């Protein structure tokens, strides 16, 4: 029997319309959600919510191995993002857990730095409000923004591109609701640069599925890949993907002899972008943020929008 | 004015025991509402709903679905409460909900524990700039 969702109790009476708290197991939760939210597609993720699951995941973090291996799909990344995103664990708790496990600052500085990214994007969101949903700057790809497709192509959405890596990421995204950072970057670059799809279509699709789906981290990272929030577009080549995925996709890929990622960075740059010369050296553009934050109350002072924040490579 | 008999509104950014509203008012009735409009409009998958549900079950909250502000206000009436306490949200969608609640009753928003507590707001724009300000302060706690 699948494990029972844990439950604390409440000390006030229930009323009609309250959703049940006493579920016998996860399949009952799955059925309940299907009934109550018929519009929400898919099944439960194997990743569980709740404090116990969060604490177990937190107990497994290894800041030293993280430093060396975090760019590899099989590296010692923490998997904490859904718990952090929804406040099951606070960033401060995770920070303290890192401090407890290290003997010197060196051992933990990489992981603390990545937690800093989360804090940074949250602060940007406070600053920009709904402005994160719009392109922050002009693209540096040399292509007209209107030339990017507004809809995500069906073969990407359904995992039938014929590329073992991208179809593998699609499968993980739609069943687990979590992807390694490098997989997110590769997939976003493929969608935007190889398929010429507008970053917003890809970003919205990620948010449908990610358990950690967070408009600020997600949309601004997509914009960083697209180059509407960075000096230049992010792209990769087969060698890079093969290396950090330990060749797990390329070995069995049916498109191996026509891999769109094959080539040097220079060759791919020529192929993907219209103003290659400029890509390497674009001056930062600054626009003032025209959006007003809707909430306002505790808003920090609104600074002019500034650019060039970037997720890790 | 300090609320004497508030209810707690728990939202999607604070589904944990460090929620400052739950820490301050551990004995008051609390509610979490699945925002059906957001779920529909953003096509949120069942995976995420399951994650939210399991996380909410670990907290002493009543679970509802529907229009969040309306459900929270109905919960205020159900418990004859004099207002609502919650944690300060970042998401503008949650801020808008907070504003609707506030039109009906007092709402106190408590700031959650910070990752880094800076004497002055750090410079944003670039991560590197922010991190130059923030990193030394984070490490003061080590
Ligand atoms: C296109 C794209 C979309 C993304 N969308 C999201 C999203 O919706 N929600 C989200 O939380 N992260 C997002 N990220 C950032 C990052 O990929 C994930 O936070 C990370 O992969 C989560 O795995 P982890 O918990 O094992 O991370 P770890 O590497 O173990 O890092 C620990 C924690 O630090 C934070 N963190 C680490 N890297 C980043 C980063 N670059 N940006 C922000 N926070 C970070 C997360 O809270 C994470 O749980 C996105 C990145 C890209 C490139």
Coordinates of C-alpha atoms and ligand atoms in Angstrom, one line a residue:
Chain A
X1 CA 0.0 0.0 0.0
X2 CA 1.4 3.4 -0.8
X3 CA 2.4 5.3 2.4
X4 CA -0.2 7.3 4.1
X5 CA -0.1 11.1 3.8
X6 CA 0.8 12.3 7.3
X7 CA -1.7 14.5 9.1
X8 CA -1.9 16.7 12.2
X9 CA -5.3 17.3 13.6
X10 CA -7.4 20.5 14.0
X11 CA -9.2 21.5 17.1
X12 CA -12.2 23.1 15.6
X13 CA -15.3 21.5 14.0
X14 CA -15.4 20.7 10.3
X15 CA -18.0 22.2 8.0
X16 CA -19.4 21.1 4.6
X17 CA -17.1 22.1 1.8
X18 CA -13.9 21.5 3.9
X19 CA -11.6 19.2 2.0
X20 CA -10.9 15.9 3.9
X21 CA -7.8 15.6 6.1
X22 CA -8.1 11.9 6.8
X23 CA -6.9 10.2 3.7
X24 CA -5.9 6.5 4.0
X25 CA -3.1 6.6 1.4
X26 CA -1.7 8.4 -1.6
X27 CA -4.0 6.7 -4.1
X28 CA -6.9 8.1 -2.2
X29 CA -5.3 11.6 -2.4
X30 CA -4.9 11.0 -6.2
X31 CA -8.6 10.1 -6.5
X32 CA -9.7 13.0 -4.4
X33 CA -7.7 15.5 -6.5
X34 CA -9.0 14.0 -9.7
X35 CA -12.5 14.6 -8.4
X36 CA -12.0 18.0 -6.9
X37 CA -9.7 19.4 -9.6
X38 CA -10.7 17.6 -12.8
X39 CA -9.0 20.3 -14.9
X40 CA -5.6 19.6 -13.3
X41 CA -3.8 17.1 -15.5
X42 CA -1.5 14.2 -14.8
X43 CA -1.0 12.1 -11.7
X44 CA 0.8 12.6 -8.3
X45 CA 4.5 13.0 -8.4
X46 CA 6.6 10.4 -6.7
X47 CA 8.1 13.3 -4.8
X48 CA 6.1 13.9 -1.6
X49 CA 5.2 17.0 0.1
X50 CA 5.2 17.6 3.8
X51 CA 7.6 18.2 6.7
X52 CA 8.9 14.6 7.0
X53 CA 9.8 14.4 3.4
X54 CA 11.4 17.8 3.6
X55 CA 13.5 16.9 6.7
X56 CA 14.6 13.7 5.1
X57 CA 15.7 15.5 2.0
X58 CA 17.5 18.1 4.1
X59 CA 19.3 15.4 6.2
X60 CA 20.9 14.1 3.0
X61 CA 22.6 17.3 1.8
X62 CA 26.3 17.1 1.3
X63 CA 27.8 20.6 0.7
X64 CA 31.3 19.3 -0.1
X65 CA 30.1 16.9 -2.8
X66 CA 27.7 19.5 -4.0
X67 CA 30.6 21.9 -4.8
X68 CA 32.4 19.4 -7.0
X69 CA 29.4 17.7 -8.7
X70 CA 26.5 20.1 -8.9
X71 CA 26.7 20.6 -12.7
X72 CA 26.3 16.9 -13.4
X73 CA 22.8 15.4 -13.7
X74 CA 24.0 12.7 -11.2
X75 CA 25.7 15.2 -9.0
X76 CA 24.9 15.8 -5.3
X77 CA 22.3 18.5 -5.8
X78 CA 19.9 18.8 -2.9
X79 CA 16.4 18.4 -4.4
X80 CA 15.1 20.9 -1.9
X81 CA 13.6 23.4 -4.3
X82 CA 9.9 22.3 -3.9
X83 CA 10.1 22.5 -0.1
X84 CA 11.9 25.9 -0.3
X85 CA 9.5 27.3 -2.9
X86 CA 6.5 26.5 -0.7
X87 CA 8.0 27.5 2.6
X88 CA 7.9 23.9 4.0
X89 CA 11.5 24.7 4.7
X90 CA 12.7 28.3 5.0
X91 CA 15.8 29.4 3.2
X92 CA 17.2 30.3 6.7
X93 CA 16.7 26.7 7.9
X94 CA 18.5 25.3 4.9
X95 CA 21.3 27.9 5.4
X96 CA 21.7 26.8 9.1
X97 CA 21.7 23.1 8.1
X98 CA 24.6 23.8 5.7
X99 CA 26.5 25.7 8.4
X100 CA 26.1 22.7 10.7
X101 CA 27.6 20.3 8.2
X102 CA 30.7 22.2 7.2
X103 CA 34.0 22.8 9.0
X104 CA 35.2 25.7 6.9
X105 CA 33.6 28.4 4.7
X106 CA 35.1 26.9 1.6
X107 CA 33.2 23.7 2.0
X108 CA 29.8 25.4 2.0
X109 CA 30.3 28.5 -0.1
X110 CA 28.9 27.0 -3.4
X111 CA 25.7 25.8 -1.8
X112 CA 25.2 29.0 0.2
X113 CA 25.8 30.9 -3.0
X114 CA 23.0 29.0 -4.8
X115 CA 20.6 29.7 -1.9
X116 CA 21.6 33.3 -2.5
X117 CA 20.2 32.9 -6.0
X118 CA 16.9 32.0 -4.6
X119 CA 16.9 35.0 -2.3
X120 CA 18.0 37.3 -5.2
X121 CA 15.2 36.2 -7.5
X122 CA 12.7 36.7 -4.7
X123 CA 14.0 40.2 -4.1
X124 CA 13.9 40.9 -7.9
X125 CA 10.2 39.8 -7.9
X126 CA 9.4 42.2 -5.0
X127 CA 11.1 44.9 -7.0
X128 CA 9.6 44.1 -10.5
X129 CA 6.3 42.7 -9.5
X130 CA 4.3 41.5 -12.6
X131 CA 7.1 43.0 -14.7
X132 CA 8.9 39.6 -14.6
X133 CA 6.3 38.4 -17.1
X134 CA 7.5 40.7 -19.8
X135 CA 10.8 40.7 -21.6
X136 CA 13.1 42.9 -19.6
X137 CA 15.3 44.0 -22.5
X138 CA 15.8 43.5 -26.2
X139 CA 17.0 40.2 -27.4
X140 CA 20.7 39.9 -28.3
X141 CA 20.1 37.1 -30.8
X142 CA 19.6 39.3 -33.9
X143 CA 16.1 37.9 -34.4
X144 CA 12.9 39.9 -34.4
X145 CA 10.9 39.1 -31.2
X146 CA 7.9 38.5 -33.4
X147 CA 9.7 35.7 -35.3
X148 CA 9.5 33.5 -32.2
X149 CA 6.5 31.1 -32.1
X150 CA 4.0 31.9 -29.4
X151 CA 2.9 28.3 -28.9
X152 CA 5.0 25.4 -27.6
X153 CA 5.2 22.8 -30.5
X154 CA 3.3 19.7 -29.8
X155 CA 6.3 17.3 -30.2
X156 CA 8.1 19.1 -27.4
X157 CA 5.1 19.2 -25.1
X158 CA 4.4 15.5 -25.6
X159 CA 8.0 14.3 -25.6
X160 CA 8.2 13.2 -29.2
X161 CA 11.1 15.3 -30.6
X162 CA 13.1 12.2 -31.4
X163 CA 16.0 13.6 -29.3
X164 CA 16.6 11.3 -26.4
X165 CA 17.8 14.1 -24.1
X166 CA 14.9 16.5 -24.6
X167 CA 12.3 13.7 -24.6
X168 CA 13.9 12.4 -21.4
X169 CA 13.7 15.9 -19.8
X170 CA 10.0 16.2 -20.9
X171 CA 9.3 12.9 -19.2
X172 CA 10.9 13.8 -16.0
X173 CA 9.3 17.3 -16.0
X174 CA 5.8 15.9 -16.5
X175 CA 6.0 12.9 -14.2
X176 CA 8.3 14.1 -11.3
X177 CA 7.7 17.8 -11.7
X178 CA 11.4 18.4 -11.1
X179 CA 14.5 18.8 -13.3
X180 CA 18.1 19.3 -12.6
X181 CA 19.3 22.9 -13.2
X182 CA 21.4 21.9 -16.2
X183 CA 18.5 20.1 -17.8
X184 CA 16.4 23.2 -17.3
X185 CA 19.0 25.3 -19.1
X186 CA 19.5 22.8 -22.0
X187 CA 15.8 22.4 -22.5
X188 CA 15.1 26.2 -22.4
X189 CA 17.9 26.8 -24.8
X190 CA 16.6 24.1 -27.2
X191 CA 13.1 25.5 -27.1
X192 CA 14.1 29.1 -27.6
X193 CA 17.1 29.0 -29.9
X194 CA 16.8 25.8 -31.8
X195 CA 13.0 25.8 -32.1
X196 CA 12.6 29.6 -32.1
X197 CA 9.8 29.5 -29.6
X198 CA 9.1 32.6 -27.5
X199 CA 10.6 32.1 -24.0
X200 CA 7.2 32.9 -22.4
X201 CA 5.6 29.8 -24.0
X202 CA 8.4 27.6 -22.5
X203 CA 8.3 29.3 -19.1
X204 CA 4.5 28.8 -18.8
X205 CA 4.9 25.2 -19.7
X206 CA 7.5 24.7 -17.0
X207 CA 5.2 26.3 -14.5
X208 CA 2.4 23.9 -15.3
X209 CA 4.6 21.0 -14.1
X210 CA 7.4 22.0 -11.7
X211 CA 6.7 21.4 -8.1
X212 CA 9.0 24.2 -7.4
X213 CA 7.4 26.3 -10.1
X214 CA 8.2 29.9 -9.1
X215 CA 7.4 32.7 -11.5
X216 CA 10.5 34.7 -10.5
X217 CA 13.1 32.0 -10.6
X218 CA 11.5 30.4 -13.7
X219 CA 10.6 33.4 -15.8
X220 CA 13.8 35.3 -15.2
X221 CA 15.9 32.2 -15.9
X222 CA 14.1 31.7 -19.2
X223 CA 14.7 35.3 -20.0
X224 CA 18.4 34.8 -19.1
X225 CA 18.6 31.9 -21.6
X226 CA 16.7 33.9 -24.2
X227 CA 18.9 37.0 -23.6
X228 CA 16.1 39.4 -22.7
X229 CA 17.7 39.4 -19.2
X230 CA 21.4 38.9 -20.0
X231 CA 24.2 40.1 -22.2
X232 CA 24.0 37.2 -24.5
X233 CA 21.9 34.1 -25.2
X234 CA 22.8 30.9 -23.4
X235 CA 23.3 27.9 -25.6
X236 CA 25.3 24.6 -25.4
X237 CA 26.7 21.9 -27.6
X238 CA 26.5 18.1 -27.7
X239 CA 29.9 17.8 -26.0
X240 CA 28.6 19.8 -23.0
X241 CA 25.4 17.9 -22.7
X242 CA 27.1 14.5 -23.1
X243 CA 29.7 15.4 -20.5
X244 CA 27.3 16.5 -17.8
X245 CA 24.8 13.8 -18.4
X246 CA 27.4 11.1 -18.5
X247 CA 26.4 10.2 -22.1
X248 CA 23.2 8.6 -20.8
X249 CA 21.0 10.1 -23.6
X250 CA 23.4 10.1 -26.5
X251 CA 24.3 6.5 -26.2
X252 CA 20.8 5.3 -27.2
X253 CA 19.6 8.4 -29.1
X254 CA 18.0 7.6 -32.5
X255 CA 19.0 11.0 -33.8
X256 CA 22.7 10.5 -33.0
X257 CA 23.7 10.9 -36.7
X258 CA 21.7 14.1 -37.1
X259 CA 22.1 15.7 -33.6
X260 CA 21.2 19.4 -33.8
X261 CA 23.6 20.1 -30.9
X262 CA 26.6 18.7 -32.7
X263 CA 29.3 21.3 -33.5
X264 CA 31.6 23.8 -32.0
X265 CA 30.3 26.8 -30.2
X266 CA 31.3 29.0 -33.1
X267 CA 29.5 26.9 -35.6
X268 CA 26.3 26.8 -33.5
X269 CA 26.5 30.5 -32.9
X270 CA 26.6 31.1 -36.7
X271 CA 23.7 28.8 -37.2
X272 CA 21.4 30.0 -34.4
X273 CA 21.9 33.7 -34.2
X274 CA 21.7 36.5 -36.7
X275 CA 24.3 38.9 -35.3
X276 CA 27.1 36.7 -34.1
X277 CA 29.7 39.4 -33.9
X278 CA 27.6 41.4 -31.5
X279 CA 26.6 38.5 -29.3
X280 CA 30.0 38.4 -27.6
X281 CA 30.0 42.0 -26.7
X282 CA 26.7 43.7 -26.2
X283 CA 26.6 46.7 -23.9
X284 CA 24.1 46.4 -21.0
X285 CA 20.8 48.1 -21.7
X286 CA 18.8 49.5 -18.9
X287 CA 15.2 50.4 -19.1
X288 CA 13.1 51.9 -16.4
X289 CA 10.5 49.5 -15.1
X290 CA 7.2 50.9 -16.3
X291 CA 5.1 48.4 -14.3
X292 CA 3.8 49.4 -11.0
X293 CA 3.8 46.8 -8.4
X294 CA 0.1 46.0 -7.7
X295 CA 0.4 45.4 -4.0
X296 CA 2.5 48.2 -2.8
X297 CA 2.1 48.1 0.9
X298 CA 5.4 46.7 2.0
X299 CA 7.1 47.4 -1.2
X300 CA 10.7 48.4 -1.0
X301 CA 11.6 51.5 -2.9
X302 CA 11.3 50.9 -6.6
X303 CA 14.6 51.2 -8.3
X304 CA 14.9 51.5 -12.0
X305 CA 14.9 48.1 -13.6
X306 CA 18.4 46.7 -13.9
X307 CA 19.5 43.8 -15.9
X308 CA 22.2 41.1 -16.2
X309 CA 21.2 38.8 -13.5
X310 CA 22.0 35.2 -14.5
X311 CA 21.4 31.8 -13.2
X312 CA 24.4 29.6 -12.8
X313 CA 25.9 27.8 -15.7
Chain B
X1 CA -4.7 47.5 17.0
X2 CA -3.7 44.0 18.1
X3 CA -6.0 41.3 17.0
X4 CA -7.5 39.3 19.9
X5 CA -9.3 36.5 18.0
X6 CA -7.8 36.3 14.5
X7 CA -7.8 33.4 12.1
X8 CA -4.6 32.5 10.2
X9 CA -4.4 32.5 6.5
X10 CA -1.7 30.1 5.2
X11 CA -0.8 30.6 1.6
X12 CA 1.4 28.8 -0.9
X13 CA 4.6 30.5 0.1
X14 CA 4.5 29.5 3.8
X15 CA 3.4 25.9 4.1
X16 CA 5.8 25.1 6.9
X17 CA 6.2 25.2 10.7
X18 CA 8.3 28.4 10.4
X19 CA 5.3 30.3 9.1
X20 CA 5.5 33.4 11.3
X21 CA 1.7 33.6 11.6
X22 CA 1.4 30.1 12.9
X23 CA 4.4 30.7 15.3
X24 CA 2.7 33.8 16.7
X25 CA -0.8 32.4 17.0
X26 CA -0.4 28.6 17.3
X27 CA -3.8 28.0 18.9
X28 CA -6.0 30.0 16.4
X29 CA -7.9 28.3 13.6
X30 CA -6.0 28.4 10.3
X31 CA -7.0 27.9 6.7
X32 CA -5.4 27.0 3.4
X33 CA -7.3 27.6 0.2
X34 CA -6.6 26.1 -3.2
X35 CA -6.9 29.0 -5.6
X36 CA -9.1 27.5 -8.3
X37 CA -8.7 30.4 -10.6
X38 CA -4.9 30.2 -10.5
X39 CA -5.0 26.5 -10.9
X40 CA -7.2 26.8 -14.0
X41 CA -5.5 29.8 -15.6
X42 CA -1.9 28.6 -15.0
X43 CA -2.9 24.9 -15.9
X44 CA -1.3 23.7 -12.6
X45 CA -0.9 20.0 -12.7
X46 CA -2.1 17.5 -10.2
X47 CA 1.5 16.9 -9.1
X48 CA 1.7 20.3 -7.6
X49 CA -1.7 20.1 -6.0
X50 CA -0.7 16.8 -4.4
X51 CA 2.5 18.4 -3.1
X52 CA 0.6 21.3 -1.7
X53 CA -2.0 19.0 -0.1
X54 CA 0.5 16.8 1.6
X55 CA 2.4 19.8 2.9
X56 CA -0.8 21.4 4.2
X57 CA -1.8 18.2 6.0
X58 CA 1.2 18.6 8.2
X59 CA -0.1 21.9 9.5
X60 CA -3.2 22.4 11.6
X61 CA -5.3 24.0 8.8
X62 CA -8.7 23.6 7.3
X63 CA -8.4 23.0 3.6
X64 CA -10.8 24.6 1.2
X65 CA -10.9 25.4 -2.5
X66 CA -12.4 28.4 -4.4
X67 CA -11.9 32.1 -4.4
X68 CA -9.3 32.6 -1.8
X69 CA -10.3 36.0 -0.4
X70 CA -14.0 34.9 -0.2
X71 CA -13.1 31.6 1.5
X72 CA -10.8 33.4 4.0
X73 CA -13.5 36.0 4.8
X74 CA -16.1 33.2 5.3
X75 CA -13.6 31.5 7.7
X76 CA -13.4 34.8 9.7
X77 CA -17.1 34.7 10.0
X78 CA -17.3 31.1 10.9
X79 CA -14.9 31.6 13.8
X80 CA -16.3 35.1 14.7
X81 CA -12.8 36.3 14.4
X82 CA -11.7 40.0 14.5
X83 CA -9.2 39.7 11.7
X84 CA -6.6 37.7 9.8
X85 CA -2.9 37.1 10.4
X86 CA -0.7 35.8 7.6
X87 CA 2.9 35.8 6.4
X88 CA 4.0 38.5 4.0
X89 CA 3.8 37.2 0.5
X90 CA 6.1 38.0 -2.4
X91 CA 3.9 36.9 -5.3
X92 CA 1.8 39.8 -6.6
X93 CA -1.2 37.4 -7.0
X94 CA -1.1 36.8 -3.2
X95 CA -0.7 40.5 -2.6
X96 CA -3.9 41.2 -4.5
X97 CA -5.7 38.5 -2.5
X98 CA -4.4 40.2 0.7
X99 CA -5.8 43.5 -0.5
X100 CA -9.2 42.0 -1.1
X101 CA -9.2 40.5 2.4
X102 CA -8.1 43.8 3.9
X103 CA -11.1 45.5 2.4
X104 CA -13.2 43.4 4.6
X105 CA -11.2 43.1 7.8
X106 CA -7.9 43.8 9.5
X107 CA -5.0 41.8 8.0
X108 CA -1.6 41.6 9.7
X109 CA 1.2 40.4 7.5
X110 CA 4.2 39.1 9.4
X111 CA 7.6 39.0 7.7
X112 CA 9.1 35.5 7.6
X113 CA 12.6 34.8 8.8
X114 CA 15.1 36.2 6.3
X115 CA 17.9 34.4 4.6
X116 CA 20.0 37.5 5.1
X117 CA 19.1 40.4 7.2
X118 CA 20.7 43.4 5.7
X119 CA 21.0 46.7 7.5
X120 CA 20.3 48.4 4.2
X121 CA 18.4 46.9 1.2
X122 CA 21.1 45.3 -1.0
X123 CA 21.7 46.5 -4.5
X124 CA 19.9 44.4 -7.0
X125 CA 20.3 44.4 -10.8
X126 CA 23.1 41.9 -10.9
X127 CA 23.5 38.9 -8.8
X128 CA 27.1 39.7 -8.3
X129 CA 26.3 43.1 -7.0
X130 CA 23.7 41.7 -4.6
X131 CA 26.0 39.0 -3.5
X132 CA 28.9 41.4 -2.8
X133 CA 26.6 43.1 -0.2
X134 CA 24.9 40.0 1.1
X135 CA 27.5 37.3 1.3
X136 CA 29.5 38.7 4.2
X137 CA 26.3 39.2 6.2
X138 CA 25.1 35.6 5.5
X139 CA 28.5 34.2 6.7
X140 CA 28.3 36.2 10.0
X141 CA 26.0 33.5 11.1
X142 CA 28.5 30.7 10.6
Ligands
LIG1 C1 14.9 27.7 -17.2 C2 15.0 27.5 -15.7 C3 13.9 27.5 -14.9 C4 13.9 27.5 -13.5 N1 12.8 27.5 -12.8 C5 12.8 27.4 -11.4 C6 11.6 27.4 -10.6 O1 10.5 27.6 -11.2 N2 11.8 27.4 -9.3 C7 13.0 27.2 -8.7 O2 13.0 27.1 -7.4 N3 14.1 27.2 -9.4 C8 14.1 27.3 -10.7 N4 15.3 27.3 -11.5 C9 16.5 27.3 -10.7 C10 17.2 25.9 -10.5 O3 17.2 25.2 -11.7 C11 16.4 25.1 -9.4 O4 16.2 25.9 -8.2 C12 17.3 23.9 -9.0 O5 17.6 23.1 -10.1 C13 16.5 23.1 -8.0 O6 17.1 21.9 -7.7 P1 17.9 21.6 -6.3 O7 16.9 21.9 -5.2 O8 18.5 20.3 -6.3 O9 19.0 22.8 -6.3 P2 20.4 22.9 -5.6 O10 21.4 23.1 -6.6 O11 20.6 21.8 -4.6 O12 20.3 24.3 -4.8 C14 19.7 24.4 -3.5 C15 18.6 25.4 -3.5 O13 19.1 26.7 -3.9 C16 18.1 27.4 -4.8 N5 18.7 27.5 -6.1 C17 19.7 26.9 -6.6 N6 20.0 27.3 -7.9 C18 19.1 28.3 -8.1 C19 18.9 29.2 -9.2 N7 19.6 29.2 -10.3 N8 17.9 30.0 -9.1 C20 17.1 30.1 -8.0 N9 17.3 29.3 -7.0 C21 18.2 28.4 -7.0 C22 16.9 26.4 -4.8 O14 16.0 26.9 -3.8 C23 17.5 25.1 -4.5 O15 16.5 24.2 -3.9 C24 15.2 27.4 -12.9 C25 16.4 27.4 -13.7 C26 16.3 27.5 -15.0 C27 17.5 27.5 -15.8

